[in-house]
Amino acid sequence: MGYFSAEETRLAEFLQEELGQLLATFPAQDLQAMQENSQAVLEIARPDWYRAHLAPAQEVYVLQAVAVRKERRGTGVFRKLLTPLLEEAAGRNCPVVLQTFEQENAEKYQHMGFQLLEKIPSQTIPLTAYNLMWRRADCVEG
């Protein structure tokens, strides 16, 4: 799941409408834990981190989430999910950016040609943000 930055306003409007329903599905203890850690997370999870690495107003594809069931891991599904997206972004001369908090995930994306541009550890909780970018020239077969 992700979006091209040119469509960001439309996505924000949709998410605002759906946010209440989504939050209602979380157990109260999970919401409390998220609230308690939110300041520490916000210190490292900057949604526009990639702007410092690109020309002003350059369109990007922001990759939000990719999920593969455990039993399907190692079967090439991850590559099959990402390849059409990378091809579309390449055709639009548009970088793909993402932020993950798992080193293992960062390594998988690097295998797909993403470059790790920033690694930002939290000073207060055990969490690290890995900021990665893929550009057409970065792509290597592997």
mmCIF file of N, CA and C in Angstrom:
data_model
loop_
_atom_site.group_PDB
_atom_site.id
_atom_site.type_symbol
_atom_site.label_atom_id
_atom_site.label_comp_id
_atom_site.label_asym_id
_atom_site.label_seq_id
_atom_site.Cartn_x
_atom_site.Cartn_y
_atom_site.Cartn_z
ATOM 1 N N MET A 1 0.843 -1.163 0.000
ATOM 2 C CA MET A 1 0.000 0.000 0.000
ATOM 3 C C MET A 1 0.889 1.226 0.000
ATOM 4 N N GLY A 2 0.559 2.183 -0.806
ATOM 5 C CA GLY A 2 1.308 3.418 -0.876
ATOM 6 C C GLY A 2 0.578 4.410 -1.750
ATOM 7 N N TYR A 3 1.255 5.498 -2.096
ATOM 8 C CA TYR A 3 0.622 6.527 -2.915
ATOM 9 C C TYR A 3 1.691 7.386 -3.574
ATOM 10 N N PHE A 4 1.347 7.969 -4.726
ATOM 11 C CA PHE A 4 2.189 8.967 -5.352
ATOM 12 C C PHE A 4 1.903 10.290 -4.658
ATOM 13 N N SER A 5 2.948 11.073 -4.413
ATOM 14 C CA SER A 5 2.793 12.304 -3.641
ATOM 15 C C SER A 5 1.822 13.285 -4.286
ATOM 16 N N ALA A 6 1.649 13.234 -5.589
ATOM 17 C CA ALA A 6 0.689 14.105 -6.254
ATOM 18 C C ALA A 6 -0.743 13.822 -5.800
ATOM 19 N N GLU A 7 -0.979 12.639 -5.236
ATOM 20 C CA GLU A 7 -2.310 12.242 -4.777
ATOM 21 C C GLU A 7 -2.446 12.314 -3.258
ATOM 22 N N GLU A 8 -1.465 12.932 -2.597
ATOM 23 C CA GLU A 8 -1.402 12.937 -1.139
ATOM 24 C C GLU A 8 -2.610 13.618 -0.494
ATOM 25 N N THR A 9 -3.081 14.716 -1.038
ATOM 26 C CA THR A 9 -4.223 15.430 -0.456
ATOM 27 C C THR A 9 -5.464 14.564 -0.477
ATOM 28 N N ARG A 10 -5.704 13.914 -1.595
ATOM 29 C CA ARG A 10 -6.878 13.036 -1.701
ATOM 30 C C ARG A 10 -6.781 11.877 -0.712
ATOM 31 N N LEU A 11 -5.584 11.312 -0.550
ATOM 32 C CA LEU A 11 -5.387 10.230 0.401
ATOM 33 C C LEU A 11 -5.618 10.713 1.830
ATOM 34 N N ALA A 12 -5.098 11.895 2.172
ATOM 35 C CA ALA A 12 -5.269 12.441 3.521
ATOM 36 C C ALA A 12 -6.749 12.628 3.846
ATOM 37 N N GLU A 13 -7.519 13.103 2.886
ATOM 38 C CA GLU A 13 -8.965 13.267 3.105
ATOM 39 C C GLU A 13 -9.637 11.927 3.367
ATOM 40 N N PHE A 14 -9.286 10.916 2.595
ATOM 41 C CA PHE A 14 -9.851 9.587 2.780
ATOM 42 C C PHE A 14 -9.485 9.028 4.153
ATOM 43 N N LEU A 15 -8.195 9.138 4.510
ATOM 44 C CA LEU A 15 -7.747 8.596 5.786
ATOM 45 C C LEU A 15 -8.410 9.306 6.961
ATOM 46 N N GLN A 16 -8.607 10.599 6.858
ATOM 47 C CA GLN A 16 -9.275 11.343 7.927
ATOM 48 C C GLN A 16 -10.689 10.806 8.146
ATOM 49 N N GLU A 17 -11.369 10.499 7.057
ATOM 50 C CA GLU A 17 -12.731 9.959 7.154
ATOM 51 C C GLU A 17 -12.738 8.586 7.810
ATOM 52 N N GLU A 18 -11.716 7.792 7.537
ATOM 53 C CA GLU A 18 -11.674 6.413 8.019
ATOM 54 C C GLU A 18 -10.991 6.249 9.375
ATOM 55 N N LEU A 19 -10.299 7.274 9.847
ATOM 56 C CA LEU A 19 -9.492 7.157 11.053
ATOM 57 C C LEU A 19 -10.310 6.735 12.273
ATOM 58 N N GLY A 20 -11.455 7.335 12.460
ATOM 59 C CA GLY A 20 -12.284 6.997 13.612
ATOM 60 C C GLY A 20 -12.671 5.531 13.630
ATOM 61 N N GLN A 21 -13.076 5.015 12.497
ATOM 62 C CA GLN A 21 -13.455 3.604 12.415
ATOM 63 C C GLN A 21 -12.258 2.698 12.667
ATOM 64 N N LEU A 22 -11.107 3.070 12.148
ATOM 65 C CA LEU A 22 -9.906 2.267 12.340
ATOM 66 C C LEU A 22 -9.501 2.229 13.808
ATOM 67 N N LEU A 23 -9.471 3.375 14.452
ATOM 68 C CA LEU A 23 -9.065 3.423 15.853
ATOM 69 C C LEU A 23 -10.031 2.660 16.756
ATOM 70 N N ALA A 24 -11.274 2.590 16.360
ATOM 71 C CA ALA A 24 -12.265 1.855 17.156
ATOM 72 C C ALA A 24 -11.976 0.355 17.178
ATOM 73 N N THR A 25 -11.166 -0.128 16.249
ATOM 74 C CA THR A 25 -10.861 -1.561 16.204
ATOM 75 C C THR A 25 -9.697 -1.944 17.112
ATOM 76 N N PHE A 26 -8.955 -0.964 17.621
ATOM 77 C CA PHE A 26 -7.804 -1.241 18.482
ATOM 78 C C PHE A 26 -8.247 -1.426 19.924
ATOM 79 N N PRO A 27 -7.685 -2.406 20.618
ATOM 80 C CA PRO A 27 -7.959 -2.534 22.054
ATOM 81 C C PRO A 27 -7.457 -1.294 22.798
ATOM 82 N N ALA A 28 -8.146 -0.927 23.879
ATOM 83 C CA ALA A 28 -7.806 0.276 24.641
ATOM 84 C C ALA A 28 -6.360 0.253 25.125
ATOM 85 N N GLN A 29 -5.861 -0.899 25.548
ATOM 86 C CA GLN A 29 -4.478 -0.970 26.044
ATOM 87 C C GLN A 29 -3.478 -0.687 24.937
ATOM 88 N N ASP A 30 -3.782 -1.105 23.696
ATOM 89 C CA ASP A 30 -2.891 -0.818 22.572
ATOM 90 C C ASP A 30 -2.889 0.675 22.250
ATOM 91 N N LEU A 31 -4.064 1.292 22.307
ATOM 92 C CA LEU A 31 -4.150 2.733 22.059
ATOM 93 C C LEU A 31 -3.376 3.503 23.123
ATOM 94 N N GLN A 32 -3.468 3.063 24.355
ATOM 95 C CA GLN A 32 -2.740 3.729 25.438
ATOM 96 C C GLN A 32 -1.232 3.590 25.232
ATOM 97 N N ALA A 33 -0.774 2.401 24.870
ATOM 98 C CA ALA A 33 0.653 2.187 24.619
ATOM 99 C C ALA A 33 1.133 3.044 23.452
ATOM 100 N N MET A 34 0.318 3.128 22.402
ATOM 101 C CA MET A 34 0.690 3.964 21.256
ATOM 102 C C MET A 34 0.790 5.429 21.679
ATOM 103 N N GLN A 35 -0.139 5.872 22.490
ATOM 104 C CA GLN A 35 -0.119 7.257 22.946
ATOM 105 C C GLN A 35 1.112 7.534 23.805
ATOM 106 N N GLU A 36 1.453 6.608 24.695
ATOM 107 C CA GLU A 36 2.608 6.789 25.567
ATOM 108 C C GLU A 36 3.914 6.863 24.780
ATOM 109 N N ASN A 37 4.014 6.125 23.694
ATOM 110 C CA ASN A 37 5.240 6.100 22.901
ATOM 111 C C ASN A 37 5.231 7.070 21.725
ATOM 112 N N SER A 38 4.118 7.751 21.503
ATOM 113 C CA SER A 38 3.974 8.555 20.289
ATOM 114 C C SER A 38 5.022 9.649 20.175
ATOM 115 N N GLN A 39 5.367 10.323 21.259
ATOM 116 C CA GLN A 39 6.359 11.398 21.173
ATOM 117 C C GLN A 39 7.722 10.849 20.761
ATOM 118 N N ALA A 40 8.119 9.722 21.358
ATOM 119 C CA ALA A 40 9.410 9.119 21.006
ATOM 120 C C ALA A 40 9.412 8.663 19.553
ATOM 121 N N VAL A 41 8.306 8.118 19.090
ATOM 122 C CA VAL A 41 8.209 7.670 17.701
ATOM 123 C C VAL A 41 8.261 8.864 16.751
ATOM 124 N N LEU A 42 7.547 9.935 17.091
ATOM 125 C CA LEU A 42 7.531 11.119 16.230
ATOM 126 C C LEU A 42 8.905 11.755 16.081
ATOM 127 N N GLU A 43 9.771 11.560 17.072
ATOM 128 C CA GLU A 43 11.116 12.114 16.979
ATOM 129 C C GLU A 43 11.934 11.449 15.875
ATOM 130 N N ILE A 44 11.640 10.196 15.545
ATOM 131 C CA ILE A 44 12.419 9.499 14.513
ATOM 132 C C ILE A 44 11.600 9.191 13.264
ATOM 133 N N ALA A 45 10.283 9.170 13.366
ATOM 134 C CA ALA A 45 9.415 8.793 12.239
ATOM 135 C C ALA A 45 8.887 10.036 11.541
ATOM 136 N N ARG A 46 9.757 10.691 10.807
ATOM 137 C CA ARG A 46 9.359 11.897 10.082
ATOM 138 C C ARG A 46 8.802 11.495 8.715
ATOM 139 N N PRO A 47 7.527 11.730 8.456
ATOM 140 C CA PRO A 47 6.932 11.264 7.195
ATOM 141 C C PRO A 47 7.518 11.924 5.949
ATOM 142 N N ASP A 48 8.112 13.084 6.078
ATOM 143 C CA ASP A 48 8.677 13.776 4.912
ATOM 144 C C ASP A 48 10.207 13.758 4.915
ATOM 145 N N TRP A 49 10.806 12.776 5.560
ATOM 146 C CA TRP A 49 12.266 12.687 5.682
ATOM 147 C C TRP A 49 12.972 12.779 4.334
ATOM 148 N N TYR A 50 12.356 12.257 3.300
ATOM 149 C CA TYR A 50 12.980 12.154 1.978
ATOM 150 C C TYR A 50 13.143 13.498 1.286
ATOM 151 N N ARG A 51 12.428 14.502 1.715
ATOM 152 C CA ARG A 51 12.506 15.816 1.065
ATOM 153 C C ARG A 51 13.929 16.388 1.091
ATOM 154 N N ALA A 52 14.690 16.070 2.123
ATOM 155 C CA ALA A 52 16.066 16.572 2.221
ATOM 156 C C ALA A 52 16.980 15.954 1.162
ATOM 157 N N HIS A 53 16.536 14.884 0.512
ATOM 158 C CA HIS A 53 17.363 14.170 -0.462
ATOM 159 C C HIS A 53 16.916 14.399 -1.908
ATOM 160 N N LEU A 54 15.861 15.185 -2.095
ATOM 161 C CA LEU A 54 15.293 15.365 -3.438
ATOM 162 C C LEU A 54 15.107 16.837 -3.771
ATOM 163 N N ALA A 55 14.863 17.101 -5.043
ATOM 164 C CA ALA A 55 14.542 18.455 -5.469
ATOM 165 C C ALA A 55 13.195 18.858 -4.873
ATOM 166 N N PRO A 56 13.017 20.152 -4.601
ATOM 167 C CA PRO A 56 11.737 20.597 -4.051
ATOM 168 C C PRO A 56 10.566 20.200 -4.944
ATOM 169 N N ALA A 57 9.517 19.742 -4.327
ATOM 170 C CA ALA A 57 8.260 19.380 -4.989
ATOM 171 C C ALA A 57 8.383 18.198 -5.950
ATOM 172 N N GLN A 58 9.476 17.455 -5.918
ATOM 173 C CA GLN A 58 9.580 16.283 -6.785
ATOM 174 C C GLN A 58 8.567 15.235 -6.350
ATOM 175 N N GLU A 59 7.873 14.670 -7.318
ATOM 176 C CA GLU A 59 6.907 13.627 -7.011
ATOM 177 C C GLU A 59 7.649 12.375 -6.553
ATOM 178 N N VAL A 60 7.090 11.705 -5.573
ATOM 179 C CA VAL A 60 7.635 10.443 -5.081
ATOM 180 C C VAL A 60 6.478 9.468 -4.902
ATOM 181 N N TYR A 61 6.820 8.200 -4.837
ATOM 182 C CA TYR A 61 5.853 7.189 -4.421
ATOM 183 C C TYR A 61 6.227 6.820 -2.998
ATOM 184 N N VAL A 62 5.292 7.000 -2.076
ATOM 185 C CA VAL A 62 5.530 6.687 -0.677
ATOM 186 C C VAL A 62 4.956 5.301 -0.415
ATOM 187 N N LEU A 63 5.832 4.362 -0.189
ATOM 188 C CA LEU A 63 5.424 2.986 0.088
ATOM 189 C C LEU A 63 5.148 2.882 1.581
ATOM 190 N N GLN A 64 3.911 2.595 1.916
ATOM 191 C CA GLN A 64 3.491 2.561 3.314
ATOM 192 C C GLN A 64 3.600 1.182 3.935
ATOM 193 N N ALA A 65 3.178 0.168 3.213
ATOM 194 C CA ALA A 65 3.175 -1.178 3.800
ATOM 195 C C ALA A 65 3.169 -2.235 2.711
ATOM 196 N N VAL A 66 3.895 -3.307 2.976
ATOM 197 C CA VAL A 66 3.864 -4.510 2.157
ATOM 198 C C VAL A 66 3.759 -5.665 3.142
ATOM 199 N N ALA A 67 2.795 -6.512 2.931
ATOM 200 C CA ALA A 67 2.625 -7.652 3.838
ATOM 201 C C ALA A 67 2.597 -8.947 3.035
ATOM 202 N N VAL A 68 3.356 -9.913 3.516
ATOM 203 C CA VAL A 68 3.400 -11.243 2.913
ATOM 204 C C VAL A 68 3.152 -12.249 4.041
ATOM 205 N N ARG A 69 2.201 -13.122 3.830
ATOM 206 C CA ARG A 69 1.934 -14.147 4.839
ATOM 207 C C ARG A 69 3.175 -14.990 5.096
ATOM 208 N N LYS A 70 3.334 -15.437 6.328
ATOM 209 C CA LYS A 70 4.523 -16.209 6.693
ATOM 210 C C LYS A 70 4.722 -17.418 5.791
ATOM 211 N N GLU A 71 3.655 -18.113 5.485
ATOM 212 C CA GLU A 71 3.797 -19.326 4.665
ATOM 213 C C GLU A 71 4.165 -19.015 3.215
ATOM 214 N N ARG A 72 4.030 -17.754 2.783
ATOM 215 C CA ARG A 72 4.381 -17.372 1.410
ATOM 216 C C ARG A 72 5.758 -16.717 1.313
ATOM 217 N N ARG A 73 6.386 -16.465 2.452
ATOM 218 C CA ARG A 73 7.714 -15.841 2.440
ATOM 219 C C ARG A 73 8.726 -16.785 1.812
ATOM 220 N N GLY A 74 9.631 -16.197 1.035
ATOM 221 C CA GLY A 74 10.651 -16.989 0.359
ATOM 222 C C GLY A 74 10.184 -17.580 -0.957
ATOM 223 N N THR A 75 8.972 -17.228 -1.400
ATOM 224 C CA THR A 75 8.428 -17.786 -2.642
ATOM 225 C C THR A 75 8.484 -16.802 -3.811
ATOM 226 N N GLY A 76 9.009 -15.600 -3.569
ATOM 227 C CA GLY A 76 9.062 -14.597 -4.627
ATOM 228 C C GLY A 76 7.880 -13.650 -4.645
ATOM 229 N N VAL A 77 6.962 -13.794 -3.706
ATOM 230 C CA VAL A 77 5.773 -12.936 -3.669
ATOM 231 C C VAL A 77 6.167 -11.483 -3.432
ATOM 232 N N PHE A 78 7.119 -11.247 -2.550
ATOM 233 C CA PHE A 78 7.568 -9.884 -2.251
ATOM 234 C C PHE A 78 8.034 -9.193 -3.530
ATOM 235 N N ARG A 79 8.864 -9.872 -4.305
ATOM 236 C CA ARG A 79 9.362 -9.322 -5.572
ATOM 237 C C ARG A 79 8.207 -9.100 -6.559
ATOM 238 N N LYS A 80 7.271 -10.035 -6.598
ATOM 239 C CA LYS A 80 6.128 -9.895 -7.511
ATOM 240 C C LYS A 80 5.243 -8.711 -7.133
ATOM 241 N N LEU A 81 5.147 -8.415 -5.845
ATOM 242 C CA LEU A 81 4.371 -7.262 -5.399
ATOM 243 C C LEU A 81 5.073 -5.950 -5.741
ATOM 244 N N LEU A 82 6.374 -5.908 -5.553
ATOM 245 C CA LEU A 82 7.109 -4.661 -5.741
ATOM 246 C C LEU A 82 7.449 -4.341 -7.194
ATOM 247 N N THR A 83 7.711 -5.350 -8.002
ATOM 248 C CA THR A 83 8.185 -5.107 -9.366
ATOM 249 C C THR A 83 7.254 -4.200 -10.175
ATOM 250 N N PRO A 84 5.938 -4.429 -10.223
ATOM 251 C CA PRO A 84 5.086 -3.514 -11.000
ATOM 252 C C PRO A 84 5.119 -2.080 -10.469
ATOM 253 N N LEU A 85 5.186 -1.927 -9.171
ATOM 254 C CA LEU A 85 5.271 -0.596 -8.574
ATOM 255 C C LEU A 85 6.561 0.099 -8.996
ATOM 256 N N LEU A 86 7.684 -0.610 -8.935
ATOM 257 C CA LEU A 86 8.966 -0.024 -9.324
ATOM 258 C C LEU A 86 8.987 0.310 -10.810
ATOM 259 N N GLU A 87 8.373 -0.527 -11.616
ATOM 260 C CA GLU A 87 8.284 -0.243 -13.057
ATOM 261 C C GLU A 87 7.453 1.008 -13.319
ATOM 262 N N GLU A 88 6.330 1.144 -12.625
ATOM 263 C CA GLU A 88 5.487 2.342 -12.772
ATOM 264 C C GLU A 88 6.252 3.584 -12.332
ATOM 265 N N ALA A 89 6.930 3.503 -11.198
ATOM 266 C CA ALA A 89 7.701 4.643 -10.705
ATOM 267 C C ALA A 89 8.830 4.996 -11.677
ATOM 268 N N ALA A 90 9.509 3.988 -12.210
ATOM 269 C CA ALA A 90 10.580 4.233 -13.178
ATOM 270 C C ALA A 90 10.040 4.929 -14.416
ATOM 271 N N GLY A 91 8.868 4.503 -14.870
ATOM 272 C CA GLY A 91 8.249 5.120 -16.039
ATOM 273 C C GLY A 91 7.882 6.573 -15.806
ATOM 274 N N ARG A 92 7.613 6.918 -14.572
ATOM 275 C CA ARG A 92 7.272 8.301 -14.209
ATOM 276 C C ARG A 92 8.496 9.070 -13.723
ATOM 277 N N ASN A 93 9.675 8.413 -13.767
ATOM 278 C CA ASN A 93 10.921 8.996 -13.256
ATOM 279 C C ASN A 93 10.710 9.500 -11.827
ATOM 280 N N CYS A 94 10.129 8.635 -11.031
ATOM 281 C CA CYS A 94 9.680 8.981 -9.703
ATOM 282 C C CYS A 94 10.335 8.046 -8.679
ATOM 283 N N PRO A 95 11.065 8.574 -7.707
ATOM 284 C CA PRO A 95 11.650 7.693 -6.697
ATOM 285 C C PRO A 95 10.575 7.082 -5.804
ATOM 286 N N VAL A 96 10.912 5.952 -5.211
ATOM 287 C CA VAL A 96 10.050 5.282 -4.236
ATOM 288 C C VAL A 96 10.736 5.402 -2.890
ATOM 289 N N VAL A 97 9.999 5.855 -1.886
ATOM 290 C CA VAL A 97 10.571 6.037 -0.554
ATOM 291 C C VAL A 97 9.768 5.230 0.454
ATOM 292 N N LEU A 98 10.448 4.837 1.512
ATOM 293 C CA LEU A 98 9.763 4.128 2.583
ATOM 294 C C LEU A 98 10.523 4.276 3.874
ATOM 295 N N GLN A 99 9.814 4.045 4.944
ATOM 296 C CA GLN A 99 10.399 4.047 6.272
ATOM 297 C C GLN A 99 9.951 2.768 6.959
ATOM 298 N N THR A 100 10.917 2.044 7.507
ATOM 299 C CA THR A 100 10.603 0.823 8.246
ATOM 300 C C THR A 100 11.314 0.884 9.589
ATOM 301 N N PHE A 101 10.838 0.095 10.512
ATOM 302 C CA PHE A 101 11.419 0.083 11.850
ATOM 303 C C PHE A 101 12.021 -1.275 12.182
ATOM 304 N N GLU A 102 12.154 -2.117 11.176
ATOM 305 C CA GLU A 102 12.731 -3.451 11.337
ATOM 306 C C GLU A 102 13.951 -3.563 10.424
ATOM 307 N N GLN A 103 15.101 -3.889 11.011
ATOM 308 C CA GLN A 103 16.322 -4.028 10.227
ATOM 309 C C GLN A 103 16.169 -5.108 9.159
ATOM 310 N N GLU A 104 15.505 -6.204 9.498
ATOM 311 C CA GLU A 104 15.288 -7.293 8.534
ATOM 312 C C GLU A 104 14.516 -6.798 7.316
ATOM 313 N N ASN A 105 13.516 -5.964 7.528
ATOM 314 C CA ASN A 105 12.762 -5.407 6.402
ATOM 315 C C ASN A 105 13.642 -4.487 5.560
ATOM 316 N N ALA A 106 14.455 -3.664 6.220
ATOM 317 C CA ALA A 106 15.353 -2.772 5.487
ATOM 318 C C ALA A 106 16.275 -3.579 4.579
ATOM 319 N N GLU A 107 16.762 -4.694 5.079
ATOM 320 C CA GLU A 107 17.647 -5.548 4.278
ATOM 321 C C GLU A 107 16.923 -6.126 3.067
ATOM 322 N N LYS A 108 15.654 -6.506 3.229
ATOM 323 C CA LYS A 108 14.875 -7.024 2.092
ATOM 324 C C LYS A 108 14.713 -5.961 1.019
ATOM 325 N N TYR A 109 14.426 -4.736 1.442
ATOM 326 C CA TYR A 109 14.278 -3.657 0.468
ATOM 327 C C TYR A 109 15.610 -3.342 -0.209
ATOM 328 N N GLN A 110 16.690 -3.403 0.525
ATOM 329 C CA GLN A 110 17.995 -3.165 -0.085
ATOM 330 C C GLN A 110 18.281 -4.227 -1.147
ATOM 331 N N HIS A 111 17.857 -5.435 -0.912
ATOM 332 C CA HIS A 111 18.029 -6.507 -1.897
ATOM 333 C C HIS A 111 17.262 -6.190 -3.188
ATOM 334 N N MET A 112 16.190 -5.397 -3.067
ATOM 335 C CA MET A 112 15.397 -5.006 -4.233
ATOM 336 C C MET A 112 15.934 -3.728 -4.895
ATOM 337 N N GLY A 113 17.059 -3.210 -4.415
ATOM 338 C CA GLY A 113 17.662 -2.037 -5.038
ATOM 339 C C GLY A 113 17.456 -0.739 -4.285
ATOM 340 N N PHE A 114 16.816 -0.768 -3.137
ATOM 341 C CA PHE A 114 16.647 0.438 -2.338
ATOM 342 C C PHE A 114 17.974 0.766 -1.650
ATOM 343 N N GLN A 115 18.223 2.053 -1.447
ATOM 344 C CA GLN A 115 19.407 2.500 -0.720
ATOM 345 C C GLN A 115 18.982 2.990 0.662
ATOM 346 N N LEU A 116 19.703 2.562 1.678
ATOM 347 C CA LEU A 116 19.472 3.053 3.026
ATOM 348 C C LEU A 116 20.108 4.430 3.119
ATOM 349 N N LEU A 117 19.278 5.461 3.288
ATOM 350 C CA LEU A 117 19.788 6.832 3.333
ATOM 351 C C LEU A 117 19.937 7.347 4.750
ATOM 352 N N GLU A 118 19.121 6.854 5.656
ATOM 353 C CA GLU A 118 19.187 7.303 7.039
ATOM 354 C C GLU A 118 18.832 6.152 7.973
ATOM 355 N N LYS A 119 19.515 6.114 9.085
ATOM 356 C CA LYS A 119 19.216 5.168 10.153
ATOM 357 C C LYS A 119 19.157 6.006 11.424
ATOM 358 N N ILE A 120 17.970 6.124 12.012
ATOM 359 C CA ILE A 120 17.773 7.037 13.130
ATOM 360 C C ILE A 120 17.264 6.271 14.344
ATOM 361 N N PRO A 121 18.132 6.036 15.326
ATOM 362 C CA PRO A 121 17.687 5.348 16.540
ATOM 363 C C PRO A 121 17.011 6.318 17.504
ATOM 364 N N SER A 122 16.007 5.828 18.208
ATOM 365 C CA SER A 122 15.364 6.612 19.260
ATOM 366 C C SER A 122 16.299 6.673 20.458
ATOM 367 N N GLN A 123 16.277 7.796 21.136
ATOM 368 C CA GLN A 123 17.078 7.954 22.347
ATOM 369 C C GLN A 123 16.316 7.510 23.591
ATOM 370 N N THR A 124 15.001 7.210 23.436
ATOM 371 C CA THR A 124 14.190 6.913 24.621
ATOM 372 C C THR A 124 13.508 5.547 24.602
ATOM 373 N N ILE A 125 13.295 4.978 23.432
ATOM 374 C CA ILE A 125 12.673 3.653 23.347
ATOM 375 C C ILE A 125 13.493 2.796 22.384
ATOM 376 N N PRO A 126 13.381 1.475 22.485
ATOM 377 C CA PRO A 126 14.171 0.602 21.594
ATOM 378 C C PRO A 126 13.553 0.528 20.192
ATOM 379 N N LEU A 127 13.773 1.564 19.395
ATOM 380 C CA LEU A 127 13.194 1.651 18.063
ATOM 381 C C LEU A 127 14.146 2.434 17.170
ATOM 382 N N THR A 128 14.317 1.959 15.944
ATOM 383 C CA THR A 128 15.156 2.635 14.959
ATOM 384 C C THR A 128 14.364 2.797 13.674
ATOM 385 N N ALA A 129 14.445 3.981 13.085
ATOM 386 C CA ALA A 129 13.828 4.236 11.780
ATOM 387 C C ALA A 129 14.886 4.025 10.706
ATOM 388 N N TYR A 130 14.527 3.216 9.705
ATOM 389 C CA TYR A 130 15.379 2.981 8.542
ATOM 390 C C TYR A 130 14.690 3.647 7.361
ATOM 391 N N ASN A 131 15.310 4.675 6.789
ATOM 392 C CA ASN A 131 14.734 5.433 5.689
ATOM 393 C C ASN A 131 15.428 5.033 4.396
ATOM 394 N N LEU A 132 14.646 4.513 3.461
ATOM 395 C CA LEU A 132 15.193 3.975 2.216
ATOM 396 C C LEU A 132 14.563 4.635 1.001
ATOM 397 N N MET A 133 15.350 4.668 -0.088
ATOM 398 C CA MET A 133 14.858 5.234 -1.340
ATOM 399 C C MET A 133 15.314 4.369 -2.508
ATOM 400 N N TRP A 134 14.420 4.214 -3.470
ATOM 401 C CA TRP A 134 14.735 3.532 -4.725
ATOM 402 C C TRP A 134 14.566 4.542 -5.845
ATOM 403 N N ARG A 135 15.557 4.584 -6.714
ATOM 404 C CA ARG A 135 15.471 5.392 -7.939
ATOM 405 C C ARG A 135 15.853 4.491 -9.091
ATOM 406 N N ARG A 136 15.384 4.799 -10.244
ATOM 407 C CA ARG A 136 15.632 3.962 -11.420
ATOM 408 C C ARG A 136 17.095 3.537 -11.525
ATOM 409 N N ALA A 137 18.034 4.463 -11.322
ATOM 410 C CA ALA A 137 19.459 4.145 -11.439
ATOM 411 C C ALA A 137 19.919 3.236 -10.292
ATOM 412 N N ASP A 138 19.167 3.225 -9.185
ATOM 413 C CA ASP A 138 19.546 2.402 -8.037
ATOM 414 C C ASP A 138 19.203 0.931 -8.245
ATOM 415 N N CYS A 139 18.284 0.658 -9.135
ATOM 416 C CA CYS A 139 17.752 -0.694 -9.276
ATOM 417 C C CYS A 139 18.810 -1.636 -9.835
ATOM 418 N N VAL A 140 18.980 -2.728 -9.130
ATOM 419 C CA VAL A 140 19.870 -3.790 -9.616
ATOM 420 C C VAL A 140 19.113 -5.095 -9.554
ATOM 421 N N GLU A 141 19.326 -5.930 -10.500
ATOM 422 C CA GLU A 141 18.685 -7.248 -10.477
ATOM 423 C C GLU A 141 19.354 -8.096 -9.425
ATOM 424 N N GLY A 142 18.552 -8.894 -8.710
ATOM 425 C CA GLY A 142 19.165 -9.710 -7.692
ATOM 426 C C GLY A 142 18.282 -10.780 -7.194
#
